[in-house]
XYZ file of C-alpha atoms in Angstrom:
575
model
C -26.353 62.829 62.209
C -26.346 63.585 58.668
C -29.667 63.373 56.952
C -29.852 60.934 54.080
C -29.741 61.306 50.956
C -32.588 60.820 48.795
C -34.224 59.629 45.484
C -37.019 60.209 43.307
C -37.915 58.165 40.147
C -38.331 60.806 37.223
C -41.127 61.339 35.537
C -41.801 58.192 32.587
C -43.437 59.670 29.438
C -44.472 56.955 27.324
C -45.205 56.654 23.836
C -47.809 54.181 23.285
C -47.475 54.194 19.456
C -44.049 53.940 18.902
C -40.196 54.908 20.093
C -39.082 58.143 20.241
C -40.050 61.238 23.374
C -43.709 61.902 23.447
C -45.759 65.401 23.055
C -45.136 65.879 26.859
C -41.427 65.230 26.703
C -39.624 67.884 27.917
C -38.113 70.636 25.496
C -34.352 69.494 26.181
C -34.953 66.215 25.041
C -36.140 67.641 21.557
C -32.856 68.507 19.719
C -31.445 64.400 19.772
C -32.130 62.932 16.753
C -34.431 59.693 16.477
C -36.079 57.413 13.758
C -39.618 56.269 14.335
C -39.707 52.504 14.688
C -43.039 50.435 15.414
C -43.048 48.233 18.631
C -44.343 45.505 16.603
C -40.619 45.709 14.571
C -38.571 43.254 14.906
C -34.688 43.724 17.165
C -32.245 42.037 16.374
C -29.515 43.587 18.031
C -29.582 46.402 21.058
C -26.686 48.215 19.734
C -25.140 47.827 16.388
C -21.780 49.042 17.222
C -19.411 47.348 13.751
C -19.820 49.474 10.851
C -23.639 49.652 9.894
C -22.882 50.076 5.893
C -21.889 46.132 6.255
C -24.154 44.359 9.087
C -23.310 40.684 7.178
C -21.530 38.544 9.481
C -17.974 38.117 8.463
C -17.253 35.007 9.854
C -18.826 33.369 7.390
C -17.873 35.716 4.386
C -20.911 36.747 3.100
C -22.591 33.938 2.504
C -25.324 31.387 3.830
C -26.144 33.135 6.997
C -24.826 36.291 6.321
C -26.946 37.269 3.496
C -30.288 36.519 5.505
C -28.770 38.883 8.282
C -28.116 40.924 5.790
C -31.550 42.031 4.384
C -33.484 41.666 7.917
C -33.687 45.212 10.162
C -31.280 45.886 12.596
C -32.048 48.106 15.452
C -30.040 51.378 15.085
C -28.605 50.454 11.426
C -30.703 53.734 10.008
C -28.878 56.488 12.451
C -25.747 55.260 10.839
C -26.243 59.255 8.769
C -27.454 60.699 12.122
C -24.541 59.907 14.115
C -21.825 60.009 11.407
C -18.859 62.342 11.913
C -18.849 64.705 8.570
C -15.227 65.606 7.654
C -13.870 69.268 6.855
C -13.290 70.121 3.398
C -9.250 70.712 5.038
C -8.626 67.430 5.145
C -8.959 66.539 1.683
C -5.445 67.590 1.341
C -3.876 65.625 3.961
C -1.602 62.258 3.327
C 1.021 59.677 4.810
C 4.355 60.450 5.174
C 5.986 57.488 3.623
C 6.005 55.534 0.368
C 4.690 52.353 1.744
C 0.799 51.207 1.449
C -1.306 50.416 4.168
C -3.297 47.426 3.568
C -7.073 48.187 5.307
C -8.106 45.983 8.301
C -11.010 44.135 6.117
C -8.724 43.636 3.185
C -8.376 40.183 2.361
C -4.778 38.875 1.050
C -5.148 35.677 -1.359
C -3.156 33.709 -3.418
C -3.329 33.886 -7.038
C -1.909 31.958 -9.897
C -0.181 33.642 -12.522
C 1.343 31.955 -15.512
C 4.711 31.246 -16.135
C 7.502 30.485 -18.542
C 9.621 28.775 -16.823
C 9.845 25.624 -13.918
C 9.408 28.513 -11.054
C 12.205 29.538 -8.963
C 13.718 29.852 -5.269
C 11.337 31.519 -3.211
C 8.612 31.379 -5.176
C 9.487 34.521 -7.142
C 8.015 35.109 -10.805
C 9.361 34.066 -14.045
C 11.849 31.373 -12.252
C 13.664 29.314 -14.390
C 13.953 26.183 -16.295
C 11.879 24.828 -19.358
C 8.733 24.237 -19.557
C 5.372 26.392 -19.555
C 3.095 26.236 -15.979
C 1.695 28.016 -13.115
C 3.230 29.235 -10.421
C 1.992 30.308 -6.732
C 2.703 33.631 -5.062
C 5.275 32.805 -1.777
C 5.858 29.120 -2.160
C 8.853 27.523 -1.411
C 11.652 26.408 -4.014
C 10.032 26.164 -7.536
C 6.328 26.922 -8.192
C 3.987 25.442 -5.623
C 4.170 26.114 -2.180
C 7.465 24.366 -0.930
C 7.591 22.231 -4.116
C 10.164 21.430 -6.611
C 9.044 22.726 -10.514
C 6.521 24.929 -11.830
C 3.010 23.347 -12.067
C 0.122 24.286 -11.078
C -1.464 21.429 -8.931
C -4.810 21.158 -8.152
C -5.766 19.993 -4.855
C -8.244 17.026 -4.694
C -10.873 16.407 -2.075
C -13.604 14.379 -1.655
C -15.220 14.913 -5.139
C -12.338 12.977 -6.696
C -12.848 10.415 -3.900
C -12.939 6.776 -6.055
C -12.213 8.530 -8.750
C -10.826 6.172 -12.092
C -11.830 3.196 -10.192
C -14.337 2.262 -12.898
C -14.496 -1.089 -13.774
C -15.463 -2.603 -17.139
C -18.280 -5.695 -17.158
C -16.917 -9.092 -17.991
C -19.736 -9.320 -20.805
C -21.957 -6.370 -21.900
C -25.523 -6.926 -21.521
C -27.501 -6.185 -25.011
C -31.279 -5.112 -26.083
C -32.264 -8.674 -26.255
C -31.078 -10.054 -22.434
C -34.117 -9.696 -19.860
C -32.954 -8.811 -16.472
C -34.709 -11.837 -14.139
C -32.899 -10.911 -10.915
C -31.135 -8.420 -8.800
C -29.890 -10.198 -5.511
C -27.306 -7.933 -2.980
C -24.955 -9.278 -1.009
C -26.263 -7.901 2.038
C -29.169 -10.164 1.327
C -26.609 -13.375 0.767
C -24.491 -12.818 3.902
C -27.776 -14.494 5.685
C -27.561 -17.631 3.691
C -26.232 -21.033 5.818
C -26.035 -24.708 4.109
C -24.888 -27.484 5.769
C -23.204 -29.708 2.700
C -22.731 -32.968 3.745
C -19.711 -34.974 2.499
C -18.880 -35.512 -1.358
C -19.286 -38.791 -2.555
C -16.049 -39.645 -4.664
C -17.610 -40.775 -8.710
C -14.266 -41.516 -10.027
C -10.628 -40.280 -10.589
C -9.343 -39.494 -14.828
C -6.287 -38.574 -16.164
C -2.904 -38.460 -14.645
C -0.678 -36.403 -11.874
C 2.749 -35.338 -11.748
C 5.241 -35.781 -8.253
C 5.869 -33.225 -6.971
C 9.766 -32.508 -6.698
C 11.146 -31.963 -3.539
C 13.585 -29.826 -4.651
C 11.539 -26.487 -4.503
C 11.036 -27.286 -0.328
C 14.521 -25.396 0.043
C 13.851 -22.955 -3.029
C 13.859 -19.276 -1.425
C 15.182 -15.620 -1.842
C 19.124 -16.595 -2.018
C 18.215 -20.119 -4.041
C 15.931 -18.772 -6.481
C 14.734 -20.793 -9.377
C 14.069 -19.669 -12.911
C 10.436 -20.602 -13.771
C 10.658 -22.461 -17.305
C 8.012 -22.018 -19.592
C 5.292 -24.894 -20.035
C 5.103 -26.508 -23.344
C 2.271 -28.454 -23.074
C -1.489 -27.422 -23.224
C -3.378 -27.410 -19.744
C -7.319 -27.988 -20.766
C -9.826 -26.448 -18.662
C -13.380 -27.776 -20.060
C -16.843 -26.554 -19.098
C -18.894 -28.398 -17.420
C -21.536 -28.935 -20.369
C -18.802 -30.299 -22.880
C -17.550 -32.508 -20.458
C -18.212 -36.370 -21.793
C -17.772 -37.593 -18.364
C -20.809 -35.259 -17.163
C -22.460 -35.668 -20.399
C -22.751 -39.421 -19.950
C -23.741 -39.409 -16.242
C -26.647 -36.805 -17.110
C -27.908 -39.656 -19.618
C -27.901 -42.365 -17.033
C -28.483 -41.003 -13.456
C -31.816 -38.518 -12.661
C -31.298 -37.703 -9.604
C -28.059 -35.262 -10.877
C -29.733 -32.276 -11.624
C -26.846 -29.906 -11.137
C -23.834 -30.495 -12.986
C -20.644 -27.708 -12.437
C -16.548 -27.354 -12.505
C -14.933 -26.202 -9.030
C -13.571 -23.252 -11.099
C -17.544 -22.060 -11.503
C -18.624 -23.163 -7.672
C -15.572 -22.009 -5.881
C -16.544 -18.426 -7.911
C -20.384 -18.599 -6.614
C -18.752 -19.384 -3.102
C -15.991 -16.584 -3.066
C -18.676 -14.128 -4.741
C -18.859 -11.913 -1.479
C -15.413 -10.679 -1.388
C -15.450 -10.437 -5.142
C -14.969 -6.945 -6.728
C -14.466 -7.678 -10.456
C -16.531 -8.412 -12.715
C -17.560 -12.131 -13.630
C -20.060 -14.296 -15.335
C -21.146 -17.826 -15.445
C -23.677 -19.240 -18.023
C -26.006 -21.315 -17.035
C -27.607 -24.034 -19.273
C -31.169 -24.701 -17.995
C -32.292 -27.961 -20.052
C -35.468 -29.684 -18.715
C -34.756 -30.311 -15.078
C -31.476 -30.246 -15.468
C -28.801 -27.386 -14.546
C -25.118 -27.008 -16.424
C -23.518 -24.365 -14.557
C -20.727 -23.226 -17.314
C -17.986 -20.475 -17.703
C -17.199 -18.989 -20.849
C -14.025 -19.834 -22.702
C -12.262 -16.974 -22.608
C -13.640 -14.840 -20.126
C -12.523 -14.189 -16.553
C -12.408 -17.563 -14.967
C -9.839 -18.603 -17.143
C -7.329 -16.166 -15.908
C -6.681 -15.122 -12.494
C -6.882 -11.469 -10.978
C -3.702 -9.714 -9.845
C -4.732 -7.345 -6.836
C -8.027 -7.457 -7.346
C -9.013 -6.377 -4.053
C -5.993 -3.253 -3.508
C -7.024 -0.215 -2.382
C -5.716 0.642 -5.813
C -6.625 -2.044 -8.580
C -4.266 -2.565 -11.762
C -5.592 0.077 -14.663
C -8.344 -1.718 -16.438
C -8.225 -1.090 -20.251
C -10.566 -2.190 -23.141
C -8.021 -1.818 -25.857
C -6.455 -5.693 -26.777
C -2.692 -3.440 -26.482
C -2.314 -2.515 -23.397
C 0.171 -1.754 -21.137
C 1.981 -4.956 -19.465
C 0.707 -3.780 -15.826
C -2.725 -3.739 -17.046
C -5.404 -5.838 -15.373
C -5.830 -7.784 -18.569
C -1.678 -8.450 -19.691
C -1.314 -8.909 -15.830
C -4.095 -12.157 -15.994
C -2.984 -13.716 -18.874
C 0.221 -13.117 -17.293
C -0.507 -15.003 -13.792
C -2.610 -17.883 -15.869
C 0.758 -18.739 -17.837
C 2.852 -18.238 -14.065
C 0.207 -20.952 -12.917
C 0.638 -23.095 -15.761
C 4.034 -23.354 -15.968
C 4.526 -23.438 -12.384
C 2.749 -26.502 -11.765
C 3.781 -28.475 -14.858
C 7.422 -27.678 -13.469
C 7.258 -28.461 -9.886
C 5.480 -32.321 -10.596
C 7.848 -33.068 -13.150
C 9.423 -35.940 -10.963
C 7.172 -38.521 -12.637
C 3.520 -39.316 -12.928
C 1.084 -41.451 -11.314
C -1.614 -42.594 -13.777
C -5.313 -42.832 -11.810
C -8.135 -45.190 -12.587
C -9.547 -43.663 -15.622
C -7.222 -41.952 -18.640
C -7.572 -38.256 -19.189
C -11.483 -37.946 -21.119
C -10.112 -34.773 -22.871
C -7.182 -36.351 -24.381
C -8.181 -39.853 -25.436
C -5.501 -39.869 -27.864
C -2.609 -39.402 -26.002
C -1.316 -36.091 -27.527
C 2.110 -34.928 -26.044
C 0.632 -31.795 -26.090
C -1.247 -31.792 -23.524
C -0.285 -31.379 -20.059
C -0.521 -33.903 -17.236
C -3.697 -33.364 -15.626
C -5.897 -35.169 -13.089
C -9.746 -34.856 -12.175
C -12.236 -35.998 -9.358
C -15.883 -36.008 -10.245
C -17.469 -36.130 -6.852
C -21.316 -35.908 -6.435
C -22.982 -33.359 -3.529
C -26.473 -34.181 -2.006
C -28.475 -30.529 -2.173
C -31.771 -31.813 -1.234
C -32.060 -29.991 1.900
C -33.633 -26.783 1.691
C -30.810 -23.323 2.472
C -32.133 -20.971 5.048
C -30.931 -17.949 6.943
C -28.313 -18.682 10.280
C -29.717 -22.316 10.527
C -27.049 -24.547 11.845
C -29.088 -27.304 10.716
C -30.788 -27.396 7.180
C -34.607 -29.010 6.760
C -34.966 -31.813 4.762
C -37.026 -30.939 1.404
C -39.674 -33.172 0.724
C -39.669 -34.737 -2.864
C -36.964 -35.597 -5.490
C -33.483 -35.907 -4.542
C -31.252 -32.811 -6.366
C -27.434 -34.020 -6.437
C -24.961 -31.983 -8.014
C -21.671 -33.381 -9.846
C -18.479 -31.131 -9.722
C -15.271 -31.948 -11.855
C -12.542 -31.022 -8.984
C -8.831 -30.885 -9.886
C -5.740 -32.346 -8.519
C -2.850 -30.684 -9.287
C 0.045 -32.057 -7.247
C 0.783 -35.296 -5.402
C 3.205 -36.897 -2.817
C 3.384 -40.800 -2.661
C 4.499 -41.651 1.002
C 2.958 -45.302 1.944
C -0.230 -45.424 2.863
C -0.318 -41.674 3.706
C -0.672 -40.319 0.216
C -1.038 -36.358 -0.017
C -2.767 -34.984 -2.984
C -2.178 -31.167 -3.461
C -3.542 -28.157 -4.622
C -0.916 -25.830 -6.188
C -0.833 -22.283 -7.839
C 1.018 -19.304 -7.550
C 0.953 -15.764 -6.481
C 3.050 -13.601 -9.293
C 4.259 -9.932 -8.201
C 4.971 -7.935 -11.376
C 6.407 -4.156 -10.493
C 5.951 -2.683 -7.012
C 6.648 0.653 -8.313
C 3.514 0.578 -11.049
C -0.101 1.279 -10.433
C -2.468 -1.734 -8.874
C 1.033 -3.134 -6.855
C -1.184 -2.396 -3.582
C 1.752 -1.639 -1.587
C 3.407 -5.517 -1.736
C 6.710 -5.775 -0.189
C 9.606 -6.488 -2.569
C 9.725 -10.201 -2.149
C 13.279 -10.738 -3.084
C 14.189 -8.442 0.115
C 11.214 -9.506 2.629
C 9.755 -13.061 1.655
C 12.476 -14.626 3.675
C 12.880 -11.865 6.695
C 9.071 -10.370 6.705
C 6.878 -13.492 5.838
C 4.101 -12.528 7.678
C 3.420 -9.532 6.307
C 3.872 -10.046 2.665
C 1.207 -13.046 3.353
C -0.609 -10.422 5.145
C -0.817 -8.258 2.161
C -1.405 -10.688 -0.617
C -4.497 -11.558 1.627
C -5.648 -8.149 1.259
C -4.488 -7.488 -2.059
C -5.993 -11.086 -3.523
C -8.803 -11.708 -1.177
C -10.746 -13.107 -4.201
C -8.910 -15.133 -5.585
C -7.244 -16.799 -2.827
C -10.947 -17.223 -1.093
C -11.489 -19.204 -4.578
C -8.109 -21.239 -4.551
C -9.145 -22.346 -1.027
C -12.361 -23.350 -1.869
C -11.378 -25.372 -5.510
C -9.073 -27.051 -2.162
C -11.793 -27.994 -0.748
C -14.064 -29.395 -3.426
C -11.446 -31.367 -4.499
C -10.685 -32.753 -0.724
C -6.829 -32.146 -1.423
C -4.901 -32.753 1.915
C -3.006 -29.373 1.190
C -2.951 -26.214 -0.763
C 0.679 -24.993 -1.522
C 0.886 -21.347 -2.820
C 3.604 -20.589 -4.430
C 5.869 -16.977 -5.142
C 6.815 -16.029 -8.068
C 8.089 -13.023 -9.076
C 9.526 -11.379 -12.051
C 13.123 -11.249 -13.100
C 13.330 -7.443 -14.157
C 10.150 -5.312 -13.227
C 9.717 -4.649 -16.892
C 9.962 -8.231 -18.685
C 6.987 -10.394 -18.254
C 8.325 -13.310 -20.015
C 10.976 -14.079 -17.822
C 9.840 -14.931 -13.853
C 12.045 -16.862 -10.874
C 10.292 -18.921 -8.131
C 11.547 -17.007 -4.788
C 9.233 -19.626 -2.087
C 6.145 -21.401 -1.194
C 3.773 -21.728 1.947
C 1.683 -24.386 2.929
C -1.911 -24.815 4.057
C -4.585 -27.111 4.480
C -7.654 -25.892 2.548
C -10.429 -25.888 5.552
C -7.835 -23.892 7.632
C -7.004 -21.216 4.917
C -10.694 -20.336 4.178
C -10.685 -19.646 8.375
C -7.766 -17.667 7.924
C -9.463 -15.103 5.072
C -12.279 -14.699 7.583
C -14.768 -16.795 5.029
C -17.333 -19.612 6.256
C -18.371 -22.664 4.495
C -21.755 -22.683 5.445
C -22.248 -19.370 3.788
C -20.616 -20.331 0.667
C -22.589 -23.200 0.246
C -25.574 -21.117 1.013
C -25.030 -18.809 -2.030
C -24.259 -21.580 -3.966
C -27.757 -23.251 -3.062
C -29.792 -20.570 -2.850
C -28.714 -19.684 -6.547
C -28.992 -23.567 -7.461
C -32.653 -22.833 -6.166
C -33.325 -19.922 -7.961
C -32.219 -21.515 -11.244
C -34.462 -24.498 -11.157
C -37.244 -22.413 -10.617
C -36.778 -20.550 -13.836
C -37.836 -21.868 -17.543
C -36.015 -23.811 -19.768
C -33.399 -21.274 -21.678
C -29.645 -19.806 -21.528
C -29.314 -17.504 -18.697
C -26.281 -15.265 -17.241
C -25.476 -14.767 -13.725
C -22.926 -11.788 -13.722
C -21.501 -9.636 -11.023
C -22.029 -6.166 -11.508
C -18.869 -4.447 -12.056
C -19.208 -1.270 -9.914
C -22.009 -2.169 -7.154
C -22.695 -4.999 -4.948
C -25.072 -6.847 -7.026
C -25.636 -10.339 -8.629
C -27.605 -10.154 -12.037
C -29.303 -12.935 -13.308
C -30.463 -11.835 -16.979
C -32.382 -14.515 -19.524
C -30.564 -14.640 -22.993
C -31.009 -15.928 -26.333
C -30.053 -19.755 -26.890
C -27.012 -19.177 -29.306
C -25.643 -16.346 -27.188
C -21.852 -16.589 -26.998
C -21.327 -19.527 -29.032
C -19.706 -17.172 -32.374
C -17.396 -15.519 -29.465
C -16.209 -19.165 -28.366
C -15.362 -19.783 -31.746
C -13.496 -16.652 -32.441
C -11.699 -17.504 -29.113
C -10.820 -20.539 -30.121
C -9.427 -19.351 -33.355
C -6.996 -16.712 -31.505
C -5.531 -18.957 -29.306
C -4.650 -21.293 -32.235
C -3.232 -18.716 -33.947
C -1.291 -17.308 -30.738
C -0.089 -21.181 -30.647
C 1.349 -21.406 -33.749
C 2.950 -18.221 -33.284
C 4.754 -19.398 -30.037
C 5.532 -22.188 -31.959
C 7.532 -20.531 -34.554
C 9.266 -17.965 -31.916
């Protein structure tokens, strides 16, 4: 048997103050090179085995971490000179056979821009052709960009241009003189539950037209020119109103006195994202909640709520798919609409018209209910139930319209009418609507489905002017232009059919938060001093203002207002 073979552990010299062989080391180990290094140094790395001229990381490029590697110590980075190989002065004159380049391993290729004269070419190959001046990219496809058709350069947008020319204008700039009072979020108003108890019916004024039963089989392959209205619809504020006026004067318990166009705008506020205002008259106890003639609740949004709203514009000319041409657009659809679907005849109600007490022909058939609200019970926060508040009653008294009705027996049905408008599907702020002339018949659903995403607002407010006014149904009609680029000429393609209470289900809205806002803010004004105050929704944010302003605030704008549309009258007249 073999003996075994054995081991035995060198002799360990060790170097208490640093690395490196000690004194007693033997003389073989002398000749390999070494740098001194301090134990208390700090390693990064055993071996540094990549190039040690460049110990960044290259993942990242050079940057962030890269350049803090970069200036720490790396074990082993300073015997990059001991170690290197040193090249003979003979090959200095050696070279590649060959006359193409070798790129190096680290060399990065990019893509440059360089400026052309033409539209680019196939391929992506210099100079192209075509007119035009632009930039063109290195290896695209056919034309300048990469796999694009024509020469310019295009800049690539990310999340810096996110939102970006969604800026909205204010309805009415606030000057040096208006004192902010209030900022209220909606997040804070989503909280807000009333429990409004039914309206008590004051009185009925003015007359309504029948509607025509015709239009029930109007649709894509029957379409009906829309004829213009020639008659004047009024739309009052609540503070000119004789019909308020007088019941202020005789009843104290109203302390609130409103139109449905301001309330169902307080109610619909949370899925508002335009700007509005509403003036509010604070006269000893008393509250006139009033809109300003002219301004945005006399015309109606188009698309207010689209991913993509219509181009806003301050200039007066503007283009006719501008948010501004596009409202006074849909407020002369609505007119006209209604005045032309209840021409059948007219049913005069129990009071005449107070706004036309001398029978002009030129102004439209219209009929109002003045119904009276009891807000003495106190709002609060997800209560299904309202506490009573202790002390003087507070009633409010809203003007509610009526703008259609059908006499059948003893079943009368009093509608609600107006009428969605599609302009150009093609422009900006269309929101991706359907072509109704090809889909309203076929695709129903889902060009309703878009117009509730599209006109959230507005809608939320047509249903809830339903409401106030207890109309038995809310017909929305479809109206569309004859030629994309006319917006005088329009053709009624349908209609659809809902009662109010339903609808405002159907746009995922509650009543007991809308009449929440509304009394919380009916609150909030009666606790404030006797002045002229603005509530106003702030164009770009989520926020209700509430500013104090001077007494004759907006009253030279109403009459400059006035004096326009006289003058746009007269010309319509003479056209």
């Amino acid at each position: 048997m073999s003996e075994l073979p054995s081991f035995t552990l060198p002799q360990v010299f060790d170097n208490p103050k640093g690395w490196g062989p000690t004194p007693q080391a033997p003389a073989t180990l002398g000749e390999i090179p070494y740098d001194l290094y301090s134990k208390g140094d700090k390693v990064n790395r055993v071996a540094n085995w990549i190039n040690p001229n460049d110990s960044r990381d290259h993942r990242d490029g050079g940057r962030g971490r890269g350049r803090r590697d970069h200036v720490q110590q790396t074990y082993g980075s300073s015997s990059a000179s001991a170690f290197a190989y040193q090249a003979e002065e003979d090959e200095e004159s050696f070279s590649l056979v060959g006359d193409r380049g070798v790129v190096g391993a680290n060399r990065k290729i990019g893509v440059r821009a360089v400026p052309t004269g033409g539209r680019g070419g196939r391929g992506g190959n210099v100079g192209g052709r075509g007119r035009g001046r632009g930039m063109q990219r290195l290896g695209g496809g056919r034309g300048g960009g990469p796999g694009g058709r024509g020469g310019g350069f295009r800049r690539r947008f990310g999340w810096r241009d996110f939102d970006r020319g969604h800026h909205r204008f204010a309805s009415v700039k606030p000057t040096d003189d208006w004192e902010l009072v209030q900022e209220i979020e909606f997040n804070r108003m989503s909280g807000l539950s009333f429990l409004a108890q039914e309206a008590r019916n004051l009185g009925t004024y003015g007359s309504v037209g029948i509607y025509d039963h015709l239009y029930d089989r109007v649709n894509t392959k029957l379409e009906r020119p829309l004829k213009a209205a020639s008659g004047v619809r009024l739309n009052v504020t609540a503070s000119q109103d004789p019909v308020l006026n007088n019941l202020a004067s005789t009843d104290s318990s109203v302390k609130v006195f409103a139109t449905d166009t301001v309330i169902a705008t307080l109610m619909a506020s949370m899925v508002s994202t335009g700007a509005w205002d509403v003036v509010v008259n604070r006269v000893g106890d008393r509250l006139f909640f009033d809109k300003r003639d002219g301004g945005p609740l006399d015309f109606p949004s188009v698309n207010e709520n689209a991913a993509e709203p219509p181009a806003e514009s301050s200039e007066k000319e503007a283009s006719i798919n501008s948010a501004a041409m596009l409202a006074g657009e849909a407020r002369d659809v609505n007119r006209s609409y209604i005045s032309q679907i209840t021409a059948k005849g007219t049913v005069s109600l129990d009071h005449p018209n107070p706004f036309n007490q001398d029978n002009a022909d030129t102004v439209d058939h219209a009929a109002y209910r003045y119904r009276i609200l009891d807000f003495s019970a106190k709002a609060g926060e997800d209560e299904e139930e309202p506490e009573e508040q202790s002390g003087d009653r507070c009633l409010m008294a809203i003007r509610t319209e009526i703008s259609g009705y059908i006499p059948s027996g003893k079943n009368n049905k009093q509608l609600f009418l107006r009428a969605l408008t599609q302009h150009d599907i093609s422009a900006q702020g269309s929101g991706g609507a359907l072509d109704w002339r090809q889909k309203l018949d076929s695709q129903r659903g889902a060009v309703i489905a878009t117009e509730m995403k599209n006109n959230a607002s507005k809608l939320a407010r047509w249903a809830f002017q339903a409401v106030l006014a207890g109309a038995d149904q809310l017909r929305i009609g479809f109206v569309a232009r004859s030629t994309p680029r006319d917006r005088s000429r329009h053709g009624v393609l349908g209609f659809q059919s809902y009662n109010p209470s339903d609808f405002v289900q159907q746009l995922s809205l509650s009543e007991y938060t809308a009449w929440g806002i509304v009394k919380a803010l009916v609150d909030l004004c009666l606790g404030l001093d006797e002045g002229k105050y603005v509530i106003m929704r702030d164009p770009n944010k989520p926020l209700i203002l509430i500013y104090r302003v001077p007494i004759n605030t907006f009253e030279d704008d109403g009459e400059e207002e006035e004096e326009e549309d006289v003058e746009k009258n007269e010309n319509d007249n003479n056209d």
